[in-house]
Amino acid sequence: MHLVRSVQPVRRALLQSSLRWLAASAWAALVGAGCYGMPAAGPYASAPPDWNAGEIAWAEYTSGLAAAKAERKPIVLVFYTDWCPHCHEYSRLFHDSEIVRLSQRFVMIRVERDSHRDISAVYDIDGEYIPRTFFLSPTGVVLTDLGSDHDEFRYFLDERDPGELIDRMRRSMAEGDVAHD
């Protein structure tokens, strides 16, 4: 009986330590992998991404940069992954009629981060979390003042409300040397 009492605190300590390690590992995987550190919610959280390729002319990274320079159009650059629930939610914003309309004045580029770590690393301004949205000049310069209102995740725009993305698109166009219709 004396031996049993001395083993119980050790088991309890090991169990608590294991649970703390498991919780810390799960948190690190979520945040370290890049996905914003909140659980996804909403009707689209478990649905596959839908970036509205039927109405938005998404370009490949290299050809998109070249087109923006040639056409003197600003760039919307989105980093995402197919497994990220926040990216799935964010992809739905690109069905908003105002975003579709504004997208015609931009070169729209999506980059799957896991397949293009080299490109993602170039834009590792405040981390490689996803989704990240950057606004670039026609010459490819990041407009750093057009981030979100998040202190920690400057390029994580609201994934459920198109208002922030619309605002940043309009502000990007107002930055100058932009081709307007």
Backbone as ProteinMPNN parsed JSONL, in Angstrom:
{"seq_chain_A": "MHLVRSVQPVRRALLQSSLRWLAASAWAALVGAGCYGMPAAGPYASAPPDWNAGEIAWAEYTSGLAAAKAERKPIVLVFYTDWCPHCHEYSRLFHDSEIVRLSQRFVMIRVERDSHRDISAVYDIDGEYIPRTFFLSPTGVVLTDLGSDHDEFRYFLDERDPGELIDRMRRSMAEGDVAHD", "coords_chain_A": {"N_chain_A": [[0.823, -1.198, 0.0], [1.959, 1.216, 0.735], [3.766, 1.574, -1.352], [2.026, 1.9, -3.523], [0.857, 4.408, -2.963], [3.044, 6.096, -3.397], [3.49, 5.833, -6.106], [1.238, 6.867, -7.365], [1.29, 9.833, -7.301], [3.414, 10.213, -9.082], [2.462, 9.066, -11.454], [0.286, 10.799, -11.886], [1.643, 13.232, -12.228], [3.119, 12.61, -14.552], [1.021, 12.191, -16.358], [-0.198, 14.754, -16.354], [1.939, 16.239, -17.337], [2.211, 15.068, -19.858], [-0.267, 15.764, -21.003], [-0.022, 18.575, -21.025], [2.133, 18.793, -22.826], [0.976, 17.681, -25.115], [-1.122, 19.515, -25.602], [0.376, 21.861, -26.016], [1.834, 21.068, -28.265], [-0.208, 20.716, -30.145], [-1.166, 23.349, -30.344], [1.163, 24.626, -31.292], [1.427, 23.346, -33.738], [-0.845, 24.247, -35.078], [-0.551, 27.106, -35.1], [2.158, 27.384, -35.799], [2.244, 26.099, -38.242], [1.014, 27.899, -39.713], [-1.718, 28.568, -40.042], [-4.219, 30.763, -38.883], [-4.587, 31.393, -35.407], [-7.172, 30.518, -34.373], [-10.121, 28.559, -33.966], [-11.832, 27.489, -36.874], [-14.985, 28.664, -37.929], [-18.413, 28.877, -38.914], [-20.401, 28.498, -41.929], [-18.814, 27.485, -44.013], [-16.544, 26.26, -43.116], [-15.742, 23.542, -43.193], [-16.009, 22.938, -45.812], [-14.761, 22.475, -49.187], [-12.252, 24.688, -50.661], [-13.246, 27.537, -52.615], [-12.414, 29.583, -54.917], [-13.636, 31.135, -56.787], [-12.953, 30.957, -59.57], [-14.267, 31.157, -61.947], [-15.179, 33.772, -62.264], [-13.127, 35.4, -61.46], [-10.002, 36.249, -62.605], [-7.528, 34.443, -61.907], [-4.032, 34.468, -61.656], [-0.911, 32.813, -62.332], [2.03, 32.998, -60.296], [4.621, 34.051, -61.384], [3.987, 34.802, -64.066], [1.889, 36.478, -63.47], [3.125, 38.618, -62.067], [4.646, 39.678, -64.179], [2.606, 40.43, -65.961], [1.284, 42.394, -64.445], [3.203, 44.4, -64.319], [3.526, 45.013, -67.066], [0.907, 45.83, -67.727], [0.512, 47.811, -65.95], [-0.974, 47.427, -63.582], [-2.148, 47.07, -60.22], [-1.438, 44.516, -57.741], [-3.085, 41.805, -56.197], [-2.118, 39.546, -53.915], [-2.42, 36.366, -52.73], [-1.689, 34.046, -50.248], [-2.232, 30.687, -49.497], [-3.417, 27.475, -48.252], [-4.567, 24.214, -49.18], [-5.521, 22.689, -47.09], [-6.202, 24.322, -44.973], [-8.675, 25.53, -42.832], [-9.374, 28.229, -42.476], [-8.531, 29.384, -44.823], [-10.299, 28.179, -46.589], [-12.688, 29.329, -45.75], [-12.079, 32.023, -46.252], [-11.794, 31.973, -49.027], [-14.393, 32.102, -49.966], [-15.094, 34.776, -49.928], [-14.418, 35.812, -52.356], [-16.527, 35.595, -54.018], [-18.134, 37.699, -53.629], [-19.887, 40.369, -55.066], [-18.81, 42.964, -55.314], [-16.089, 42.559, -54.84], [-15.505, 40.911, -57.012], [-15.986, 42.761, -59.072], [-14.034, 44.78, -58.474], [-11.74, 43.238, -58.742], [-11.15, 43.144, -61.419], [-9.575, 45.275, -61.933], [-7.128, 44.634, -61.044], [-4.216, 42.507, -60.986], [-4.716, 39.352, -60.133], [-3.391, 37.081, -57.932], [-2.858, 33.845, -56.738], [-1.137, 31.811, -54.43], [-0.217, 28.643, -53.566], [0.915, 27.892, -50.556], [2.346, 25.668, -49.366], [3.315, 24.247, -51.546], [4.943, 26.078, -52.682], [7.101, 27.123, -51.089], [9.414, 28.652, -51.38], [8.59, 31.016, -52.668], [6.742, 31.933, -50.784], [8.467, 32.463, -48.641], [9.723, 34.792, -49.451], [7.851, 36.691, -48.862], [7.679, 36.704, -46.137], [7.082, 38.611, -44.016], [5.928, 39.053, -41.519], [5.65, 36.477, -40.639], [4.717, 33.147, -41.737], [2.046, 32.47, -41.744], [-1.295, 31.512, -42.733], [-4.477, 32.266, -44.192], [-2.687, 34.714, -46.084], [-2.765, 38.002, -47.284], [-1.517, 40.171, -49.612], [-0.951, 43.431, -50.915], [0.351, 44.699, -53.789], [2.386, 46.98, -55.631], [2.273, 47.845, -59.155], [4.86, 47.261, -59.941], [5.624, 45.292, -58.257], [6.212, 45.852, -55.583], [5.638, 45.507, -52.147], [2.871, 46.906, -50.55], [3.052, 47.935, -47.618], [1.494, 49.323, -45.799], [-1.067, 48.511, -46.164], [-2.133, 46.405, -44.664], [-3.942, 44.268, -42.354], [-5.967, 45.046, -39.448], [-4.938, 43.627, -37.389], [-2.527, 43.242, -34.897], [-0.61, 41.231, -34.561], [-0.85, 39.531, -36.775], [-0.49, 40.82, -39.539], [-1.256, 40.572, -42.231], [-3.471, 39.042, -42.405], [-6.56, 39.043, -43.393], [-10.034, 39.781, -42.683], [-11.862, 36.869, -42.673], [-14.523, 36.326, -43.058], [-16.1, 38.54, -43.599], [-16.441, 40.62, -46.327], [-15.777, 43.307, -46.279], [-13.28, 44.371, -45.243], [-11.371, 43.442, -47.11], [-12.373, 44.625, -49.459], [-12.08, 47.343, -48.768], [-9.242, 47.504, -48.584], [-8.556, 46.882, -51.195], [-9.632, 49.089, -52.578], [-8.17, 51.159, -51.374], [-5.635, 50.429, -52.225], [-5.821, 50.919, -54.971], [-5.996, 53.669, -54.875], [-3.453, 54.398, -54.253], [-1.971, 55.256, -56.388], [-0.432, 55.433, -59.671], [-2.005, 53.503, -61.039], [-3.845, 51.523, -63.266], [-6.916, 52.584, -64.335], [-10.349, 51.932, -65.167]], "CA_chain_A": [[0.0, 0.0, 0.0], [2.859, 2.356, 0.774], [4.313, 1.681, -2.692], [0.962, 2.401, -4.384], [0.733, 5.845, -2.722], [4.172, 6.828, -3.968], [3.414, 5.75, -7.558], [0.12, 7.7, -7.834], [1.699, 11.196, -7.66], [4.283, 10.148, -10.251], [1.556, 8.867, -12.592], [-0.472, 12.036, -12.071], [2.58, 14.213, -12.787], [3.4, 12.211, -15.928], [-0.186, 12.437, -17.134], [-0.327, 16.202, -16.512], [3.021, 16.665, -18.229], [1.86, 14.599, -21.205], [-1.373, 16.576, -21.5], [0.525, 19.895, -21.346], [2.933, 18.659, -24.038], [0.048, 17.464, -26.21], [-1.794, 20.79, -25.87], [1.377, 22.776, -26.588], [2.147, 20.587, -29.611], [-1.354, 21.019, -31.008], [-1.152, 24.794, -30.551], [2.314, 24.936, -32.146], [1.138, 22.852, -35.088], [-1.839, 25.125, -35.672], [0.006, 28.422, -35.333], [3.435, 27.247, -36.496], [1.987, 25.709, -39.621], [0.622, 29.103, -40.406], [-3.125, 28.881, -39.948], [-4.502, 31.707, -37.812], [-4.758, 30.638, -34.175], [-8.538, 30.418, -33.869], [-10.824, 27.517, -34.703], [-12.713, 27.978, -37.927], [-16.407, 28.548, -37.678], [-19.164, 29.348, -40.061], [-20.948, 27.445, -42.775], [-17.887, 26.981, -45.016], [-15.306, 25.822, -42.478], [-15.316, 22.206, -43.603], [-16.218, 22.785, -47.254], [-13.532, 22.729, -49.953], [-12.125, 26.087, -51.06], [-13.837, 27.93, -53.888], [-11.85, 30.914, -55.151], [-14.425, 31.773, -57.839], [-12.141, 31.046, -60.779], [-15.134, 31.47, -63.081], [-15.355, 35.219, -62.405], [-11.884, 36.092, -61.124], [-8.9, 35.743, -63.436], [-6.356, 34.178, -61.079], [-2.814, 34.26, -62.439], [0.244, 32.158, -61.724], [2.872, 34.02, -59.676], [5.606, 34.701, -62.26], [3.302, 35.466, -65.184], [1.095, 37.554, -62.878], [4.01, 39.764, -61.824], [4.986, 40.244, -65.483], [1.399, 41.071, -66.491], [1.036, 43.608, -63.666], [4.182, 45.41, -64.751], [3.205, 45.395, -68.442], [-0.399, 46.485, -67.776], [0.503, 48.835, -64.897], [-2.064, 47.123, -62.653], [-1.695, 46.599, -58.908], [-1.536, 43.068, -57.535], [-3.569, 41.179, -54.962], [-1.381, 38.29, -53.78], [-2.972, 35.585, -51.623], [-1.072, 32.764, -49.907], [-3.229, 29.799, -48.898], [-3.194, 26.043, -48.437], [-5.83, 23.509, -49.381], [-5.96, 22.048, -45.852], [-6.485, 25.34, -43.947], [-10.09, 25.9, -42.787], [-9.513, 29.677, -42.624], [-8.391, 29.637, -46.261], [-11.571, 27.755, -47.192], [-13.646, 30.378, -45.41], [-11.644, 33.24, -46.946], [-12.023, 31.817, -50.47], [-15.795, 32.445, -50.267], [-15.228, 36.222, -50.111], [-14.168, 36.157, -53.745], [-17.814, 35.544, -54.712], [-18.8, 38.975, -53.392], [-19.965, 41.078, -56.351], [-17.9, 44.113, -55.329], [-14.733, 42.025, -54.981], [-15.401, 40.483, -58.412], [-15.87, 43.979, -59.881], [-12.73, 45.394, -58.223], [-10.657, 42.342, -59.179], [-10.853, 43.422, -62.815], [-8.57, 46.348, -61.952], [-5.923, 44.069, -60.431], [-3.755, 41.175, -61.354], [-5.038, 38.528, -58.963], [-2.462, 35.947, -57.864], [-2.947, 32.934, -55.585], [0.022, 30.927, -54.33], [-0.375, 27.576, -52.569], [2.136, 28.059, -49.769], [3.109, 24.442, -49.135], [3.968, 23.866, -52.798], [5.819, 27.17, -53.126], [7.739, 27.697, -49.891], [10.406, 29.651, -51.786], [7.87, 32.273, -52.911], [6.194, 32.347, -49.499], [9.554, 32.996, -47.811], [9.997, 36.162, -49.893], [6.838, 37.544, -48.244], [7.65, 36.373, -44.708], [7.27, 39.897, -43.34], [5.584, 38.851, -40.103], [5.364, 35.061, -40.452], [4.182, 32.454, -42.907], [0.683, 32.015, -41.464], [-2.186, 31.557, -43.879], [-4.19, 32.964, -45.433], [-2.061, 36.041, -46.054], [-3.095, 38.776, -48.474], [-0.653, 41.333, -49.815], [-1.239, 44.331, -52.02], [1.621, 45.08, -54.378], [2.356, 47.946, -56.723], [2.468, 47.177, -60.442], [6.25, 46.807, -60.075], [5.845, 44.186, -57.327], [6.59, 46.313, -54.247], [4.575, 45.295, -51.161], [2.334, 48.106, -49.92], [2.992, 47.449, -46.233], [0.473, 50.031, -45.025], [-2.388, 47.969, -46.489], [-2.396, 45.163, -43.945], [-5.162, 44.236, -41.55], [-5.878, 45.753, -38.174], [-4.353, 42.715, -36.403], [-1.138, 43.583, -34.584], [0.277, 40.078, -34.696], [-0.985, 38.933, -38.103], [-0.769, 42.024, -40.324], [-1.776, 40.318, -43.572], [-4.611, 38.143, -42.262], [-7.774, 39.846, -43.502], [-11.258, 39.156, -42.183], [-12.198, 35.746, -43.541], [-15.97, 36.148, -43.172], [-16.736, 39.775, -44.047], [-15.646, 41.156, -47.434], [-15.525, 44.741, -46.106], [-11.868, 44.702, -45.077], [-10.715, 43.201, -48.39], [-12.844, 45.678, -50.365], [-11.409, 48.574, -48.348], [-7.82, 47.448, -48.949], [-8.47, 46.95, -52.666], [-9.881, 50.49, -52.957], [-7.017, 51.951, -50.932], [-4.523, 50.07, -53.098], [-6.016, 51.649, -56.23], [-5.775, 55.087, -54.603], [-2.024, 54.618, -54.019], [-1.371, 55.916, -57.55], [0.047, 54.753, -60.884], [-2.857, 52.335, -61.233], [-4.696, 51.596, -64.455], [-8.359, 52.625, -64.027], [-11.247, 51.811, -66.342]], "C_chain_A": [[0.861, 1.254, 0.0], [3.457, 2.616, -0.61], [3.28, 2.275, -3.657], [0.802, 3.908, -4.204], [1.868, 6.621, -3.384], [4.151, 6.814, -5.499], [2.331, 6.686, -8.103], [0.548, 9.136, -8.155], [2.596, 11.219, -8.902], [3.433, 9.963, -11.506], [0.798, 10.146, -12.919], [0.422, 13.107, -12.717], [2.913, 13.887, -14.241], [2.208, 12.494, -16.839], [-0.364, 13.94, -17.382], [0.731, 16.742, -17.473], [2.714, 16.276, -19.67], [0.745, 15.438, -21.813], [-0.904, 17.987, -21.87], [1.323, 19.843, -22.643], [2.03, 18.502, -25.258], [-0.659, 18.767, -26.589], [-0.833, 21.777, -26.519], [1.725, 22.363, -28.019], [1.025, 20.908, -30.581], [-1.382, 22.506, -31.329], [-0.011, 25.182, -31.506], [2.065, 24.484, -33.582], [0.162, 23.784, -35.789], [-1.232, 26.468, -36.032], [1.287, 28.329, -36.143], [3.251, 26.865, -37.946], [1.454, 26.885, -40.416], [-0.83, 29.472, -40.266], [-3.348, 29.799, -38.754], [-4.953, 30.944, -36.575], [-6.144, 30.629, -33.574], [-9.228, 29.295, -34.621], [-11.743, 28.136, -35.75], [-14.162, 27.758, -37.531], [-17.122, 29.008, -38.931], [-19.538, 28.201, -40.975], [-19.945, 26.825, -43.73], [-16.639, 26.347, -44.428], [-14.839, 24.455, -42.953], [-15.517, 21.949, -45.093], [-14.909, 23.041, -47.992], [-13.466, 24.192, -50.383], [-12.752, 26.335, -52.426], [-13.451, 29.381, -54.14], [-12.534, 31.642, -56.308], [-13.61, 31.995, -59.122], [-12.979, 31.343, -62.021], [-15.279, 32.964, -63.325], [-14.094, 36.023, -62.091], [-10.753, 35.427, -61.896], [-7.645, 35.585, -62.581], [-5.157, 33.86, -61.974], [-1.793, 33.474, -61.628], [1.216, 33.262, -61.309], [3.773, 34.749, -60.68], [4.936, 35.449, -63.409], [2.428, 36.618, -64.678], [1.92, 38.801, -62.599], [4.362, 40.466, -63.133], [3.79, 40.997, -66.074], [1.121, 42.388, -65.759], [1.968, 44.731, -64.105], [3.831, 45.924, -66.144], [1.91, 46.212, -68.526], [-0.534, 47.627, -66.779], [-0.71, 48.674, -63.971], [-1.476, 46.706, -61.307], [-1.992, 45.104, -58.763], [-2.19, 42.771, -56.192], [-2.915, 39.801, -54.939], [-1.866, 37.565, -52.537], [-2.184, 34.29, -51.467], [-2.102, 31.951, -49.137], [-2.685, 28.379, -48.904], [-4.558, 25.386, -48.59], [-6.378, 22.92, -48.091], [-6.421, 23.047, -44.787], [-7.965, 25.731, -43.941], [-10.312, 27.404, -42.925], [-9.384, 30.087, -44.089], [-9.686, 29.267, -46.992], [-12.618, 28.84, -46.972], [-13.337, 31.648, -46.214], [-11.941, 33.153, -48.447], [-13.438, 32.231, -50.863], [-15.98, 33.933, -50.502], [-15.103, 36.624, -51.572], [-15.397, 35.938, -54.641], [-18.585, 36.842, -54.52], [-18.754, 39.808, -54.673], [-19.019, 42.276, -56.411], [-16.448, 43.661, -55.465], [-14.51, 41.558, -56.42], [-15.199, 41.704, -59.302], [-14.488, 44.612, -59.715], [-11.579, 44.544, -58.756], [-10.254, 42.595, -60.63], [-9.803, 44.525, -62.972], [-7.231, 45.898, -61.381], [-5.444, 42.872, -61.224], [-3.905, 40.366, -60.072], [-4.161, 37.28, -58.992], [-2.73, 35.158, -56.588], [-1.733, 32.032, -55.615], [-0.251, 29.916, -53.218], [0.952, 27.483, -51.809], [2.965, 26.795, -49.63], [3.854, 23.976, -50.382], [4.995, 24.891, -53.27], [6.426, 27.887, -51.922], [8.749, 28.783, -50.25], [9.747, 31.006, -52.027], [7.321, 32.807, -51.596], [7.257, 33.001, -48.621], [9.904, 34.431, -48.184], [9.063, 37.137, -49.18], [6.656, 37.228, -46.754], [7.953, 37.635, -43.891], [6.994, 39.76, -41.848], [5.182, 37.403, -39.829], [4.773, 34.464, -41.714], [2.801, 31.857, -42.641], [-0.145, 32.141, -42.744], [-3.623, 31.725, -43.4], [-3.526, 34.322, -45.161], [-2.384, 36.731, -47.366], [-2.228, 40.017, -48.514], [-1.165, 42.142, -50.995], [0.108, 44.854, -52.499], [1.394, 46.133, -55.46], [2.514, 47.181, -58.038], [3.9, 46.673, -60.656], [6.609, 45.729, -59.049], [6.274, 44.581, -55.932], [5.399, 46.138, -53.304], [4.174, 46.632, -50.555], [2.055, 47.761, -48.458], [1.945, 48.157, -45.385], [-0.936, 49.508, -45.292], [-2.631, 46.605, -45.859], [-3.717, 45.243, -43.207], [-4.967, 45.069, -40.291], [-5.329, 44.868, -37.062], [-2.905, 43.116, -36.152], [-0.196, 42.439, -34.907], [0.276, 39.474, -36.104], [-1.417, 40.024, -39.084], [-1.44, 41.759, -41.675], [-2.872, 39.254, -43.571], [-5.862, 39.011, -42.267], [-8.974, 39.054, -43.01], [-11.716, 38.082, -43.16], [-13.69, 35.589, -43.776], [-16.693, 37.361, -43.754], [-15.884, 40.399, -45.147], [-15.241, 42.621, -47.258], [-14.057, 45.115, -46.006], [-11.108, 44.521, -46.394], [-11.109, 44.278, -49.403], [-12.15, 46.999, -50.042], [-9.952, 48.595, -48.792], [-7.636, 47.493, -50.47], [-8.659, 48.393, -53.127], [-8.693, 51.366, -52.566], [-5.8, 51.668, -51.802], [-4.618, 50.824, -54.419], [-5.719, 53.125, -56.045], [-4.296, 55.409, -54.398], [-1.334, 55.256, -55.223], [-0.84, 54.935, -58.575], [-0.659, 53.434, -61.14], [-3.701, 52.548, -62.479], [-6.151, 51.54, -64.038], [-9.154, 52.491, -65.312], [-11.831, 53.165, -66.704]], "O_chain_A": [[0.531, 2.24, -0.659], [3.634, 3.772, -0.994], [3.638, 3.076, -4.52], [0.627, 4.623, -5.19], [1.639, 7.721, -3.886], [4.736, 7.696, -6.126], [2.49, 7.241, -9.191], [0.186, 9.627, -9.224], [2.53, 12.163, -9.689], [3.662, 10.633, -12.513], [0.681, 10.53, -14.083], [-0.001, 13.799, -13.643], [2.984, 14.79, -15.075], [2.374, 12.978, -17.959], [-0.651, 14.348, -18.507], [0.446, 17.594, -18.313], [2.932, 17.062, -20.592], [0.796, 15.786, -22.992], [-1.322, 18.537, -22.889], [1.211, 20.744, -23.474], [2.275, 19.105, -26.303], [-0.779, 19.083, -27.773], [-1.2, 22.458, -27.476], [1.893, 23.219, -28.888], [1.277, 21.324, -31.712], [-1.603, 22.882, -32.48], [-0.211, 25.978, -32.423], [2.453, 25.168, -34.53], [0.329, 24.08, -36.973], [-1.385, 26.926, -37.165], [1.488, 29.107, -37.076], [4.039, 27.279, -38.797], [1.447, 26.864, -41.647], [-1.145, 30.658, -40.37], [-2.716, 29.618, -37.714], [-5.645, 29.934, -36.7], [-6.275, 30.726, -32.354], [-8.951, 29.091, -35.803], [-12.351, 29.182, -35.522], [-14.5, 26.773, -36.874], [-16.499, 29.472, -39.886], [-19.058, 27.078, -40.82], [-20.192, 25.727, -44.227], [-15.754, 25.934, -45.177], [-13.636, 24.24, -43.1], [-15.224, 20.857, -45.579], [-14.038, 23.746, -47.481], [-14.494, 24.865, -50.463], [-12.782, 25.45, -53.281], [-14.094, 30.299, -53.631], [-12.038, 32.675, -56.758], [-13.594, 33.093, -59.677], [-12.432, 31.744, -63.048], [-15.478, 33.388, -64.464], [-14.012, 37.205, -62.427], [-10.573, 34.211, -61.847], [-6.801, 36.48, -62.534], [-5.262, 33.083, -62.923], [-1.818, 33.475, -60.398], [1.223, 34.34, -61.904], [3.678, 35.971, -60.801], [5.28, 36.597, -63.691], [2.249, 37.616, -65.376], [1.472, 39.917, -62.862], [4.377, 41.695, -63.199], [3.955, 42.084, -66.627], [0.762, 43.383, -66.388], [1.548, 45.88, -64.242], [3.835, 47.133, -66.379], [1.823, 47.167, -69.297], [-1.547, 48.325, -66.751], [-1.378, 49.647, -63.623], [-0.428, 46.063, -61.258], [-2.712, 44.519, -59.573], [-1.886, 43.407, -55.182], [-3.134, 38.987, -55.837], [-1.743, 38.076, -51.424], [-2.026, 33.529, -52.422], [-2.765, 32.465, -48.235], [-1.632, 28.106, -49.482], [-5.577, 25.941, -48.178], [-7.579, 22.671, -47.995], [-6.989, 22.63, -43.777], [-8.466, 26.221, -44.953], [-11.349, 27.818, -43.445], [-10.046, 31.021, -44.54], [-10.11, 29.972, -47.907], [-13.34, 29.22, -47.894], [-14.238, 32.265, -46.784], [-12.3, 34.154, -49.065], [-13.654, 32.67, -51.992], [-16.914, 34.333, -51.197], [-15.624, 37.662, -51.98], [-15.318, 36.076, -55.861], [-19.596, 37.06, -55.189], [-17.699, 39.937, -55.294], [-18.478, 42.568, -57.477], [-15.659, 44.322, -56.14], [-13.441, 41.786, -56.985], [-14.342, 41.692, -60.186], [-13.839, 44.944, -60.707], [-10.554, 45.082, -59.176], [-9.127, 42.289, -61.021], [-9.215, 44.675, -64.042], [-6.306, 46.7, -61.252], [-6.179, 42.302, -62.03], [-3.284, 40.672, -59.055], [-4.184, 36.516, -59.958], [-2.817, 35.725, -55.498], [-1.335, 31.543, -56.672], [-0.486, 30.292, -52.069], [1.969, 27.052, -52.353], [4.187, 26.851, -49.768], [4.919, 23.369, -50.274], [5.812, 24.609, -54.146], [6.279, 29.099, -51.763], [8.918, 29.739, -49.494], [10.292, 32.036, -51.631], [7.423, 34.003, -51.321], [6.977, 33.984, -47.935], [10.336, 35.206, -47.33], [9.439, 38.28, -48.922], [5.587, 37.467, -46.191], [8.952, 37.704, -43.174], [7.735, 40.286, -41.018], [4.446, 37.138, -38.879], [4.381, 35.179, -42.636], [2.432, 30.85, -43.246], [0.263, 32.793, -43.705], [-3.935, 31.341, -42.272], [-3.781, 34.971, -44.147], [-2.29, 36.126, -48.434], [-2.207, 40.811, -47.574], [-1.735, 41.602, -51.943], [0.9, 45.382, -51.718], [0.35, 46.167, -56.111], [2.853, 45.998, -58.03], [4.128, 45.766, -61.457], [7.761, 45.301, -58.976], [6.67, 43.713, -55.154], [4.287, 46.566, -53.615], [5.025, 47.399, -50.103], [0.949, 47.344, -48.11], [1.547, 47.634, -44.344], [-1.899, 50.008, -44.711], [-3.27, 45.745, -46.466], [-4.506, 46.166, -43.409], [-3.933, 45.709, -40.102], [-5.256, 45.3, -35.912], [-2.141, 43.308, -37.098], [0.885, 42.648, -35.458], [1.298, 38.964, -36.563], [-2.598, 40.125, -39.415], [-2.123, 42.636, -42.205], [-3.163, 38.644, -44.6], [-6.187, 39.642, -41.262], [-8.94, 37.826, -42.929], [-11.931, 38.359, -44.339], [-14.091, 34.787, -44.619], [-17.77, 37.227, -44.333], [-14.708, 40.682, -44.918], [-14.426, 43.121, -48.033], [-13.629, 46.088, -46.628], [-10.286, 45.365, -46.751], [-10.253, 44.785, -50.128], [-11.685, 47.694, -50.945], [-9.481, 49.602, -49.32], [-6.672, 48.076, -50.966], [-7.913, 48.866, -53.985], [-8.263, 52.217, -53.345], [-5.018, 52.575, -52.086], [-3.61, 51.313, -54.93], [-5.234, 53.774, -56.972], [-3.923, 56.582, -54.374], [-0.215, 55.751, -55.091], [-0.815, 53.728, -58.336], [-0.039, 52.407, -61.413], [-4.21, 53.644, -62.71], [-6.585, 50.551, -63.447], [-8.704, 52.877, -66.391], [-12.604, 53.27, -67.657]]}, "name": "protein", "num_of_chains": 1, "seq": "MHLVRSVQPVRRALLQSSLRWLAASAWAALVGAGCYGMPAAGPYASAPPDWNAGEIAWAEYTSGLAAAKAERKPIVLVFYTDWCPHCHEYSRLFHDSEIVRLSQRFVMIRVERDSHRDISAVYDIDGEYIPRTFFLSPTGVVLTDLGSDHDEFRYFLDERDPGELIDRMRRSMAEGDVAHD"}
